[in-house]
Amino acid sequence: MGDFFYHCLLILGRIITILPLFLFITLYMGRRSIGELPIFDYLVILILGAVAGADIADPSVRHLETGFAIIAIGIFQRIIGKVKISNRKIGKLITFEPVIVIYKGKLLQANLRRTNYTIDNILQMLREKNIFDIQNVEMGVLEGSGMLSAQLKPSQMPATLGDLNITESSNQIAFPVIVEGVVYNTVLKQLGLDRDWLERELSRKGISVLGDIFFASISSKKELHISMKNEQAESIPPIYH
């Protein structure tokens, strides 16, 4: 029992000493590590957590050496951060570049595949920004931090609508009806539509093969919006840091 209380006091002492050091080093590394977590900073945070956790959980780990390791990791992160700023080539090797995944309301399949994000991931991130219809998006950029930046089309920007004194009775919501060539018949049924209606709309747009459709949605106004597979946005240059 005595050994148990001794180890508990030892662990408590390590927590009391390691947490202030951990906090200081995190603040020293800068707010970018917490606010954005690019891939390199994310790995640094994971390593710091593992080092501090091992020190707290295992009394056999030498405490002073753990403190030195935490300080060394913090200094190393600051050095790498300065190198990334001064040398863009090195910076590009240890971080992700922004990728355009939506352009003029169209999902860009090739870019989406490159980032390993699914349609569902993008739609969820749009909903988190209160965007429920992808065709309202002029450009969507997946940032290096994994967050999605979305620019609405001019006609959908609140300031523009306010300047024109245009008000909508409700926000327009679009429901996915085709995802990678698969038709969601339940969505059609809930909207009071059927496959015949869908096929007529596709035919009107010159589309005869469902497998060529990457994503399609139907708005509450029964408007069909389609992103084809291998949709291209060749008219825009890539975005770099």
Coordinates of N, CA and C in Angstrom, one line a residue:
M1 N 0.8 -1.2 0.0 CA 0.0 0.0 0.0 C 0.9 1.3 0.0
G2 N 2.0 1.2 0.7 CA 2.9 2.3 0.8 C 3.5 2.6 -0.6
D3 N 3.9 1.6 -1.3 CA 4.4 1.8 -2.7 C 3.3 2.4 -3.6
F4 N 2.1 2.0 -3.4 CA 1.0 2.5 -4.2 C 0.9 4.0 -4.0
F5 N 0.8 4.5 -2.8 CA 0.7 5.9 -2.5 C 1.9 6.7 -3.0
Y6 N 3.1 6.0 -2.9 CA 4.4 6.7 -3.3 C 4.3 6.9 -4.8
H7 N 3.9 5.9 -5.6 CA 3.8 6.0 -7.0 C 2.7 7.1 -7.4
C8 N 1.6 7.1 -6.7 CA 0.6 8.1 -7.0 C 1.1 9.5 -6.8
L9 N 1.8 9.7 -5.7 CA 2.4 11.0 -5.4 C 3.5 11.4 -6.5
L10 N 4.2 10.3 -6.9 CA 5.2 10.6 -7.9 C 4.6 11.0 -9.3
I11 N 3.5 10.3 -9.6 CA 2.8 10.6 -10.9 C 2.2 12.0 -10.8
L12 N 1.6 12.3 -9.6 CA 1.0 13.7 -9.4 C 2.1 14.7 -9.5
G13 N 3.3 14.5 -9.0 CA 4.4 15.5 -9.1 C 4.8 15.6 -10.5
R14 N 4.8 14.6 -11.3 CA 5.2 14.7 -12.7 C 4.2 15.5 -13.5
I15 N 2.9 15.2 -13.2 CA 1.8 16.0 -13.9 C 2.0 17.5 -13.6
I16 N 2.2 17.8 -12.3 CA 2.3 19.2 -11.9 C 3.5 19.9 -12.6
T17 N 4.6 19.1 -12.8 CA 5.8 19.8 -13.4 C 5.8 19.7 -14.9
I18 N 5.2 18.7 -15.5 CA 5.2 18.5 -16.9 C 4.2 19.4 -17.7
L19 N 3.0 19.6 -17.1 CA 2.0 20.3 -17.7 C 2.4 21.8 -18.0
P20 N 2.9 22.5 -17.0 CA 3.4 23.9 -17.3 C 4.4 23.9 -18.4
L21 N 5.4 23.0 -18.4 CA 6.4 22.9 -19.4 C 5.7 22.7 -20.8
F22 N 4.8 21.7 -20.8 CA 4.1 21.4 -22.0 C 3.3 22.6 -22.6
L23 N 2.7 23.4 -21.7 CA 1.9 24.6 -22.0 C 2.9 25.6 -22.6
F24 N 4.0 25.8 -21.9 CA 5.0 26.8 -22.3 C 5.5 26.5 -23.7
I25 N 5.9 25.3 -23.9 CA 6.4 24.9 -25.2 C 5.4 25.0 -26.3
T26 N 4.1 24.7 -26.1 CA 3.1 24.8 -27.1 C 2.8 26.3 -27.4
L27 N 2.9 27.2 -26.4 CA 2.7 28.6 -26.7 C 3.9 29.1 -27.4
Y28 N 5.1 28.6 -27.1 CA 6.3 29.0 -27.8 C 6.3 28.6 -29.3
M29 N 5.7 27.5 -29.6 CA 5.7 27.0 -31.0 C 4.8 27.9 -31.8
G30 N 3.8 28.6 -31.2 CA 3.0 29.5 -31.9 C 1.5 29.0 -32.1
R31 N 0.6 30.0 -32.3 CA -0.8 29.6 -32.4 C -1.1 28.8 -33.7
R32 N -0.3 28.8 -34.7 CA -0.5 28.1 -35.9 C -0.6 26.6 -35.6
S33 N 0.2 26.1 -34.7 CA 0.1 24.7 -34.4 C -1.2 24.3 -33.8
I34 N -1.9 25.2 -33.1 CA -3.2 24.8 -32.5 C -4.3 25.2 -33.5
G35 N -4.3 26.3 -34.2 CA -5.4 26.8 -35.0 C -5.5 26.1 -36.3
E36 N -4.4 25.6 -36.9 CA -4.5 25.0 -38.2 C -4.1 23.5 -38.3
L37 N -3.0 23.2 -37.5 CA -2.5 21.9 -37.5 C -2.2 21.3 -38.9
P38 N -1.2 22.0 -39.6 CA -0.7 21.3 -40.8 C -0.1 20.0 -40.4
I39 N 0.3 19.2 -41.4 CA 0.7 17.8 -41.2 C 1.9 17.8 -40.3
F40 N 2.9 18.6 -40.5 CA 4.1 18.5 -39.7 C 3.8 18.9 -38.2
D41 N 3.1 20.0 -38.0 CA 2.7 20.4 -36.7 C 1.9 19.4 -36.0
Y42 N 1.0 18.7 -36.8 CA 0.2 17.7 -36.2 C 1.1 16.5 -35.7
L43 N 2.1 16.2 -36.4 CA 3.0 15.1 -36.0 C 3.7 15.5 -34.7
V44 N 4.1 16.8 -34.7 CA 4.9 17.3 -33.5 C 4.0 17.2 -32.3
I45 N 2.7 17.6 -32.4 CA 1.8 17.5 -31.2 C 1.6 16.1 -30.8
L46 N 1.5 15.2 -31.8 CA 1.4 13.8 -31.4 C 2.6 13.3 -30.6
I47 N 3.8 13.7 -31.1 CA 5.0 13.2 -30.4 C 5.1 13.8 -29.0
L48 N 4.8 15.1 -28.9 CA 4.8 15.7 -27.6 C 3.9 15.0 -26.6
G49 N 2.7 14.7 -27.1 CA 1.7 14.0 -26.3 C 2.2 12.6 -25.8
A50 N 2.9 11.9 -26.8 CA 3.4 10.6 -26.5 C 4.5 10.6 -25.4
V51 N 5.4 11.6 -25.6 CA 6.5 11.8 -24.7 C 6.0 12.1 -23.3
A52 N 5.1 13.1 -23.2 CA 4.6 13.5 -21.9 C 3.7 12.4 -21.3
G53 N 3.0 11.7 -22.1 CA 2.2 10.6 -21.6 C 3.0 9.5 -21.0
A54 N 4.1 9.1 -21.7 CA 5.0 8.1 -21.2 C 5.6 8.5 -19.9
D55 N 6.0 9.8 -19.8 CA 6.6 10.2 -18.5 C 5.7 10.2 -17.4
I56 N 4.4 10.6 -17.6 CA 3.4 10.6 -16.5 C 3.0 9.2 -16.1
A57 N 2.8 8.3 -17.1 CA 2.3 6.9 -16.8 C 3.4 6.0 -16.3
D58 N 4.6 6.2 -16.7 CA 5.7 5.2 -16.3 C 6.7 5.9 -15.4
P59 N 6.7 5.6 -14.1 CA 7.6 6.2 -13.2 C 9.1 5.9 -13.5
S60 N 9.3 4.8 -14.3 CA 10.7 4.4 -14.6 C 11.3 5.3 -15.6
V61 N 10.5 6.1 -16.3 CA 11.0 7.0 -17.3 C 11.7 8.2 -16.6
R62 N 12.9 8.6 -17.0 CA 13.6 9.6 -16.3 C 13.0 11.0 -16.6
H63 N 12.7 11.7 -15.5 CA 11.8 12.9 -15.7 C 12.6 14.0 -16.3
L64 N 13.9 14.2 -15.9 CA 14.6 15.3 -16.5 C 14.9 15.2 -18.0
E65 N 15.1 13.9 -18.4 CA 15.3 13.7 -19.8 C 14.0 13.9 -20.6
T66 N 12.9 13.7 -20.0 CA 11.6 13.9 -20.7 C 11.4 15.5 -20.9
G67 N 11.8 16.2 -19.8 CA 11.7 17.7 -20.0 C 12.6 18.2 -21.1
F68 N 13.8 17.6 -21.2 CA 14.8 18.0 -22.2 C 14.2 17.7 -23.6
A69 N 13.6 16.5 -23.7 CA 13.0 16.1 -25.0 C 11.9 17.0 -25.4
I70 N 11.0 17.4 -24.5 CA 9.9 18.3 -24.8 C 10.5 19.7 -25.3
I71 N 11.5 20.2 -24.6 CA 12.1 21.5 -25.0 C 12.7 21.3 -26.4
A72 N 13.5 20.2 -26.6 CA 14.1 20.0 -27.9 C 13.1 19.9 -29.0
I73 N 12.0 19.2 -28.8 CA 11.0 19.1 -29.9 C 10.4 20.5 -30.2
G74 N 10.1 21.3 -29.1 CA 9.6 22.6 -29.4 C 10.5 23.5 -30.2
I75 N 11.8 23.5 -29.8 CA 12.8 24.3 -30.6 C 12.9 23.8 -32.0
F76 N 12.9 22.5 -32.2 CA 13.0 21.9 -33.5 C 11.8 22.3 -34.4
Q77 N 10.6 22.3 -33.8 CA 9.5 22.8 -34.5 C 9.6 24.2 -35.0
R78 N 10.1 25.1 -34.1 CA 10.3 26.5 -34.4 C 11.3 26.6 -35.6
I79 N 12.4 25.9 -35.5 CA 13.4 25.9 -36.6 C 12.8 25.5 -37.9
I80 N 12.1 24.4 -37.9 CA 11.4 23.9 -39.2 C 10.4 25.0 -39.7
G81 N 9.7 25.6 -38.8 CA 8.7 26.6 -39.1 C 9.4 27.8 -39.9
K82 N 10.6 28.2 -39.4 CA 11.3 29.3 -40.0 C 11.9 28.9 -41.3
V83 N 12.3 27.6 -41.4 CA 12.8 27.1 -42.7 C 11.7 27.1 -43.7
K84 N 10.5 26.7 -43.3 CA 9.4 26.6 -44.3 C 9.1 28.0 -44.8
I85 N 9.2 29.0 -44.0 CA 8.9 30.4 -44.4 C 10.0 30.9 -45.4
S86 N 11.3 30.6 -45.1 CA 12.4 31.1 -45.9 C 12.6 30.3 -47.2
N87 N 12.2 29.0 -47.2 CA 12.5 28.1 -48.3 C 11.2 27.4 -48.7
R88 N 10.5 27.9 -49.7 CA 9.2 27.4 -50.1 C 9.3 25.9 -50.7
K89 N 10.5 25.6 -51.3 CA 10.6 24.2 -51.8 C 10.6 23.2 -50.6
I90 N 11.2 23.5 -49.5 CA 11.2 22.6 -48.4 C 9.8 22.6 -47.8
G91 N 9.2 23.8 -47.7 CA 7.9 23.9 -47.2 C 6.9 23.1 -47.9
K92 N 7.0 23.0 -49.2 CA 6.0 22.2 -50.0 C 6.2 20.7 -49.8
L93 N 7.4 20.3 -49.4 CA 7.7 18.9 -49.1 C 7.1 18.4 -47.9
I94 N 6.8 19.2 -46.9 CA 6.3 18.8 -45.6 C 4.9 19.3 -45.3
T95 N 4.2 19.8 -46.3 CA 2.9 20.2 -46.1 C 2.0 19.9 -47.3
F96 N 0.7 20.1 -47.2 CA -0.2 19.9 -48.3 C -0.5 21.2 -49.0
E97 N -0.6 21.2 -50.3 CA -1.0 22.4 -51.0 C -2.5 22.4 -51.1
P98 N -3.1 23.6 -51.2 CA -4.5 23.7 -51.4 C -5.0 23.1 -52.7
V99 N -6.1 22.5 -52.7 CA -6.6 21.8 -53.9 C -8.1 22.3 -54.2
I100 N -8.3 22.7 -55.4 CA -9.7 23.1 -55.8 C -10.5 21.9 -56.1
V101 N -11.6 21.7 -55.3 CA -12.5 20.6 -55.5 C -13.9 20.9 -56.0
I102 N -14.2 22.2 -56.0 CA -15.5 22.7 -56.5 C -15.2 23.9 -57.4
Y103 N -15.7 23.9 -58.6 CA -15.6 25.1 -59.5 C -16.9 25.3 -60.2
K104 N -17.4 26.5 -60.0 CA -18.7 26.9 -60.6 C -19.8 25.9 -60.4
G105 N -19.9 25.4 -59.1 CA -20.9 24.5 -58.7 C -20.7 23.1 -59.1
K106 N -19.5 22.8 -59.7 CA -19.2 21.4 -60.2 C -18.1 20.8 -59.3
L107 N -18.4 19.5 -58.9 CA -17.3 18.8 -58.2 C -16.3 18.3 -59.2
L108 N -15.0 18.5 -58.8 CA -13.9 18.0 -59.7 C -13.4 16.7 -59.2
Q109 N -13.9 15.6 -59.9 CA -13.6 14.3 -59.5 C -12.1 14.0 -59.3
A110 N -11.3 14.4 -60.3 CA -9.9 14.0 -60.3 C -9.2 14.6 -59.0
N111 N -9.5 15.9 -58.7 CA -9.0 16.6 -57.6 C -9.5 16.0 -56.3
L112 N -10.7 15.6 -56.3 CA -11.3 14.9 -55.1 C -10.6 13.6 -54.8
R113 N -10.4 12.8 -55.8 CA -9.7 11.6 -55.6 C -8.3 11.8 -55.1
R114 N -7.7 12.8 -55.6 CA -6.3 13.1 -55.2 C -6.2 13.4 -53.7
T115 N -7.2 14.0 -53.1 CA -7.2 14.3 -51.7 C -7.7 13.2 -50.8
N116 N -8.2 12.1 -51.4 CA -8.8 11.0 -50.6 C -10.1 11.5 -49.8
Y117 N -10.7 12.5 -50.3 CA -12.0 13.0 -49.7 C -13.1 12.4 -50.5
T118 N -14.3 12.1 -49.9 CA -15.4 11.6 -50.6 C -16.4 12.7 -50.8
I119 N -17.4 12.5 -51.7 CA -18.5 13.4 -51.9 C -19.2 13.8 -50.5
D120 N -19.4 12.7 -49.7 CA -20.0 12.9 -48.4 C -19.2 13.9 -47.5
N121 N -17.9 13.7 -47.6 CA -17.0 14.6 -46.8 C -17.2 16.1 -47.2
I122 N -17.2 16.3 -48.5 CA -17.4 17.7 -49.0 C -18.8 18.3 -48.7
L123 N -19.8 17.4 -48.9 CA -21.2 17.9 -48.6 C -21.3 18.2 -47.1
Q124 N -20.7 17.4 -46.3 CA -20.8 17.7 -44.8 C -20.1 19.0 -44.5
M125 N -18.9 19.3 -45.1 CA -18.2 20.5 -44.8 C -19.0 21.7 -45.3
L126 N -19.7 21.6 -46.4 CA -20.5 22.6 -46.9 C -21.6 22.9 -46.0
R127 N -22.3 21.9 -45.5 CA -23.4 22.1 -44.6 C -23.0 22.8 -43.3
E128 N -21.7 22.5 -42.9 CA -21.2 23.1 -41.7 C -21.0 24.6 -41.9
K129 N -20.9 25.0 -43.2 CA -20.9 26.4 -43.5 C -22.2 27.0 -43.9
N130 N -23.3 26.2 -43.6 CA -24.7 26.6 -44.0 C -24.9 26.7 -45.5
I131 N -24.2 25.9 -46.2 CA -24.4 25.8 -47.7 C -25.0 24.4 -48.0
F132 N -26.2 24.4 -48.5 CA -27.0 23.2 -48.7 C -27.2 22.9 -50.1
D133 N -26.6 23.7 -51.0 CA -26.7 23.4 -52.4 C -25.4 23.7 -53.1
I134 N -24.8 22.7 -53.6 CA -23.4 22.9 -54.2 C -23.4 23.8 -55.4
Q135 N -24.5 23.9 -56.1 CA -24.4 24.8 -57.3 C -24.4 26.3 -56.9
N136 N -24.5 26.6 -55.6 CA -24.4 28.0 -55.1 C -22.9 28.4 -54.9
V137 N -22.0 27.4 -55.0 CA -20.6 27.6 -54.7 C -19.8 27.9 -56.0
E138 N -19.2 29.1 -56.0 CA -18.3 29.5 -57.1 C -17.0 28.7 -57.1
M139 N -16.4 28.6 -56.0 CA -15.2 27.8 -55.8 C -15.0 27.3 -54.4
G140 N -14.6 26.0 -54.4 CA -14.4 25.4 -53.1 C -12.9 24.9 -53.1
V141 N -12.2 25.3 -52.0 CA -10.8 24.9 -52.0 C -10.5 24.1 -50.7
L142 N -9.9 22.9 -50.8 CA -9.6 22.1 -49.7 C -8.2 22.6 -49.3
E143 N -8.1 23.2 -48.1 CA -6.8 23.8 -47.6 C -5.9 22.7 -47.1
G144 N -4.6 23.1 -46.9 CA -3.6 22.1 -46.4 C -4.0 21.6 -45.0
S145 N -4.7 22.4 -44.3 CA -5.1 22.0 -42.9 C -6.3 21.0 -42.9
G146 N -6.8 20.7 -44.1 CA -8.0 19.8 -44.2 C -9.3 20.5 -44.2
M147 N -9.3 21.8 -44.0 CA -10.6 22.6 -43.9 C -11.0 23.0 -45.4
L148 N -12.3 23.2 -45.5 CA -12.8 23.6 -46.8 C -13.1 25.1 -46.8
S149 N -12.6 25.8 -47.8 CA -12.9 27.2 -48.0 C -13.9 27.3 -49.2
A150 N -15.0 28.0 -49.0 CA -16.0 28.1 -50.1 C -16.4 29.5 -50.4
Q151 N -16.3 29.8 -51.6 CA -16.8 31.2 -52.1 C -18.1 31.0 -52.8
L152 N -19.1 31.7 -52.4 CA -20.4 31.6 -53.0 C -20.4 32.4 -54.3
K153 N -21.3 32.0 -55.2 CA -21.5 32.8 -56.4 C -22.0 34.2 -56.1
P154 N -21.7 35.2 -56.9 CA -22.1 36.6 -56.5 C -23.6 36.7 -56.2
S155 N -24.4 36.0 -57.0 CA -25.9 36.1 -56.8 C -26.4 35.5 -55.5
Q156 N -25.5 34.7 -54.8 CA -25.8 34.0 -53.6 C -25.2 34.7 -52.4
M157 N -24.4 35.7 -52.6 CA -23.8 36.4 -51.5 C -24.8 37.3 -50.8
P158 N -24.9 37.2 -49.4 CA -25.9 38.0 -48.7 C -25.8 39.5 -48.9
A159 N -24.6 40.0 -49.0 CA -24.5 41.5 -49.2 C -25.1 41.9 -50.6
T160 N -24.9 41.1 -51.6 CA -25.4 41.4 -52.9 C -26.9 41.4 -52.9
L161 N -27.5 40.4 -52.2 CA -28.9 40.3 -52.1 C -29.5 41.4 -51.3
G162 N -28.8 41.8 -50.3 CA -29.3 42.9 -49.5 C -29.2 44.2 -50.2
D163 N -28.2 44.4 -51.0 CA -28.1 45.7 -51.8 C -29.2 45.8 -52.8
L164 N -29.7 44.6 -53.3 CA -30.7 44.6 -54.3 C -32.1 44.5 -53.6
N165 N -32.1 44.5 -52.3 CA -33.4 44.3 -51.6 C -34.2 43.1 -52.0
I166 N -33.4 42.0 -52.3 CA -34.0 40.7 -52.6 C -34.1 39.8 -51.4
T167 N -35.2 39.3 -51.1 CA -35.3 38.4 -50.0 C -35.9 37.1 -50.4
E168 N -35.5 36.0 -49.8 CA -36.0 34.7 -50.1 C -36.9 34.2 -48.9
S169 N -37.9 33.6 -49.2 CA -38.8 33.1 -48.2 C -38.1 32.0 -47.4
S170 N -37.2 31.2 -48.0 CA -36.5 30.2 -47.3 C -35.2 29.8 -48.1
N171 N -34.2 29.2 -47.4 CA -33.0 28.8 -48.1 C -33.3 27.6 -49.0
Q172 N -32.6 27.6 -50.1 CA -32.8 26.5 -51.0 C -31.9 25.3 -50.6
I173 N -32.5 24.1 -50.5 CA -31.7 23.0 -50.1 C -31.7 22.0 -51.2
A174 N -30.6 21.4 -51.5 CA -30.5 20.4 -52.6 C -30.2 19.0 -51.9
F175 N -30.8 18.0 -52.5 CA -30.7 16.6 -52.0 C -29.9 15.8 -53.0
P176 N -28.9 15.0 -52.5 CA -28.2 14.2 -53.5 C -29.1 13.1 -54.0
V177 N -29.1 12.9 -55.3 CA -29.9 11.9 -55.9 C -29.1 10.9 -56.8
I178 N -27.9 11.3 -57.2 CA -27.0 10.4 -57.9 C -25.6 10.6 -57.4
V179 N -25.0 9.5 -56.9 CA -23.6 9.5 -56.4 C -22.8 8.4 -57.1
E180 N -21.9 8.9 -57.9 CA -21.0 8.0 -58.7 C -21.9 6.9 -59.5
G181 N -22.9 7.5 -60.2 CA -23.7 6.6 -61.1 C -24.8 5.9 -60.4
V182 N -24.9 5.9 -59.1 CA -26.0 5.2 -58.4 C -27.1 6.1 -58.1
V183 N -28.3 5.8 -58.4 CA -29.5 6.6 -58.2 C -30.1 6.3 -56.9
Y184 N -30.4 7.4 -56.1 CA -31.1 7.2 -54.8 C -32.6 7.3 -55.1
N185 N -33.3 6.2 -55.3 CA -34.7 6.2 -55.6 C -35.6 6.7 -54.5
T186 N -35.1 6.4 -53.3 CA -35.9 6.9 -52.1 C -36.0 8.4 -52.1
V187 N -34.9 9.1 -52.5 CA -34.9 10.6 -52.5 C -35.9 11.0 -53.6
L188 N -35.9 10.4 -54.7 CA -36.9 10.8 -55.8 C -38.3 10.6 -55.3
K189 N -38.5 9.5 -54.6 CA -39.9 9.2 -54.1 C -40.3 10.3 -53.1
Q190 N -39.4 10.6 -52.2 CA -39.7 11.6 -51.1 C -40.0 13.0 -51.7
L191 N -39.4 13.3 -52.9 CA -39.6 14.6 -53.5 C -40.8 14.5 -54.5
G192 N -41.5 13.4 -54.5 CA -42.6 13.2 -55.4 C -42.2 13.1 -56.9
L193 N -41.1 12.5 -57.1 CA -40.6 12.3 -58.5 C -40.3 10.8 -58.7
D194 N -40.0 10.5 -60.0 CA -39.7 9.1 -60.3 C -38.5 9.0 -61.3
R195 N -38.2 7.7 -61.6 CA -37.1 7.5 -62.6 C -37.4 8.1 -64.0
D196 N -38.6 8.1 -64.3 CA -39.0 8.6 -65.7 C -38.7 10.1 -65.7
W197 N -39.0 10.8 -64.6 CA -38.7 12.3 -64.6 C -37.2 12.5 -64.7
L198 N -36.5 11.7 -63.9 CA -35.0 11.8 -63.9 C -34.5 11.6 -65.3
E199 N -34.9 10.5 -65.9 CA -34.4 10.2 -67.3 C -34.7 11.3 -68.3
R200 N -35.9 11.9 -68.2 CA -36.3 12.9 -69.1 C -35.4 14.2 -68.9
E201 N -35.1 14.5 -67.6 CA -34.2 15.6 -67.3 C -32.8 15.4 -67.8
L202 N -32.3 14.1 -67.6 CA -31.0 13.8 -68.1 C -30.9 13.8 -69.6
S203 N -31.9 13.4 -70.3 CA -32.0 13.4 -71.7 C -32.0 14.8 -72.2
R204 N -32.7 15.7 -71.5 CA -32.8 17.1 -71.9 C -31.4 17.8 -71.8
K205 N -30.6 17.2 -70.9 CA -29.2 17.8 -70.7 C -28.2 17.0 -71.6
G206 N -28.7 16.1 -72.4 CA -27.8 15.4 -73.3 C -27.0 14.3 -72.6
I207 N -27.5 13.7 -71.5 CA -26.8 12.7 -70.8 C -27.6 11.4 -70.9
S208 N -27.0 10.4 -71.4 CA -27.7 9.1 -71.6 C -27.1 8.0 -70.8
V209 N -25.9 8.1 -70.2 CA -25.3 7.1 -69.4 C -25.2 7.5 -68.0
L210 N -25.9 6.8 -67.1 CA -25.8 7.2 -65.6 C -24.4 7.1 -65.1
G211 N -23.6 6.1 -65.6 CA -22.3 5.9 -65.1 C -21.3 7.1 -65.3
D212 N -21.7 8.0 -66.2 CA -20.9 9.2 -66.5 C -21.1 10.3 -65.5
I213 N -22.1 10.1 -64.6 CA -22.4 11.1 -63.6 C -21.7 10.9 -62.3
F214 N -20.9 11.9 -61.9 CA -20.2 11.8 -60.6 C -21.1 12.1 -59.4
F215 N -21.9 13.2 -59.6 CA -22.8 13.6 -58.5 C -23.9 14.4 -59.1
A216 N -25.1 14.2 -58.6 CA -26.2 15.0 -59.0 C -27.2 15.2 -57.8
S217 N -27.7 16.4 -57.8 CA -28.6 16.8 -56.7 C -29.9 17.5 -57.2
I218 N -31.0 17.4 -56.5 CA -32.2 18.0 -56.8 C -32.6 19.0 -55.8
S219 N -32.8 20.3 -56.2 CA -33.2 21.3 -55.3 C -34.7 21.2 -54.9
S220 N -35.1 22.0 -53.9 CA -36.5 22.0 -53.4 C -37.4 22.5 -54.5
K221 N -36.8 23.2 -55.5 CA -37.6 23.7 -56.6 C -37.6 22.8 -57.8
K222 N -37.2 21.5 -57.6 CA -37.1 20.5 -58.6 C -36.2 20.8 -59.7
E223 N -35.1 21.4 -59.4 CA -34.0 21.7 -60.4 C -32.9 20.7 -60.2
L224 N -32.5 20.1 -61.3 CA -31.4 19.0 -61.3 C -30.1 19.7 -61.6
H225 N -29.1 19.4 -60.7 CA -27.8 19.9 -60.9 C -26.8 18.8 -61.0
I226 N -25.9 18.8 -62.0 CA -25.1 17.6 -62.3 C -23.6 18.0 -62.3
S227 N -22.8 17.1 -61.7 CA -21.3 17.1 -61.9 C -20.9 15.8 -62.6
M228 N -20.3 16.0 -63.8 CA -19.9 14.8 -64.5 C -18.6 14.3 -64.0
K229 N -18.3 13.0 -64.3 CA -17.0 12.4 -64.0 C -16.0 13.1 -64.9
N230 N -14.8 13.2 -64.3 CA -13.7 13.9 -65.0 C -14.0 15.3 -65.4
E231 N -14.8 16.0 -64.5 CA -15.1 17.4 -64.7 C -13.8 18.2 -64.6
Q232 N -13.6 19.1 -65.6 CA -12.3 19.9 -65.6 C -12.6 21.3 -65.3
A233 N -11.5 22.0 -64.8 CA -11.5 23.4 -64.5 C -10.2 24.0 -65.1
E234 N -10.0 23.8 -66.4 CA -8.7 24.1 -67.0 C -8.5 25.6 -67.1
S235 N -9.6 26.4 -66.9 CA -9.4 27.8 -67.1 C -8.9 28.6 -65.8
I236 N -8.7 27.8 -64.8 CA -8.2 28.4 -63.5 C -6.9 27.9 -63.2
P237 N -5.9 28.7 -62.7 CA -4.6 28.2 -62.3 C -4.7 27.5 -60.9
P238 N -3.7 26.7 -60.6 CA -3.7 26.1 -59.3 C -3.4 27.1 -58.2
I239 N -3.8 26.8 -57.0 CA -3.6 27.7 -55.8 C -2.5 27.2 -55.0
Y240 N -1.5 28.0 -54.7 CA -0.3 27.7 -53.9 C -0.3 28.5 -52.6
H241 N 0.4 28.0 -51.6 CA 0.6 28.7 -50.4 C 1.2 30.1 -50.6

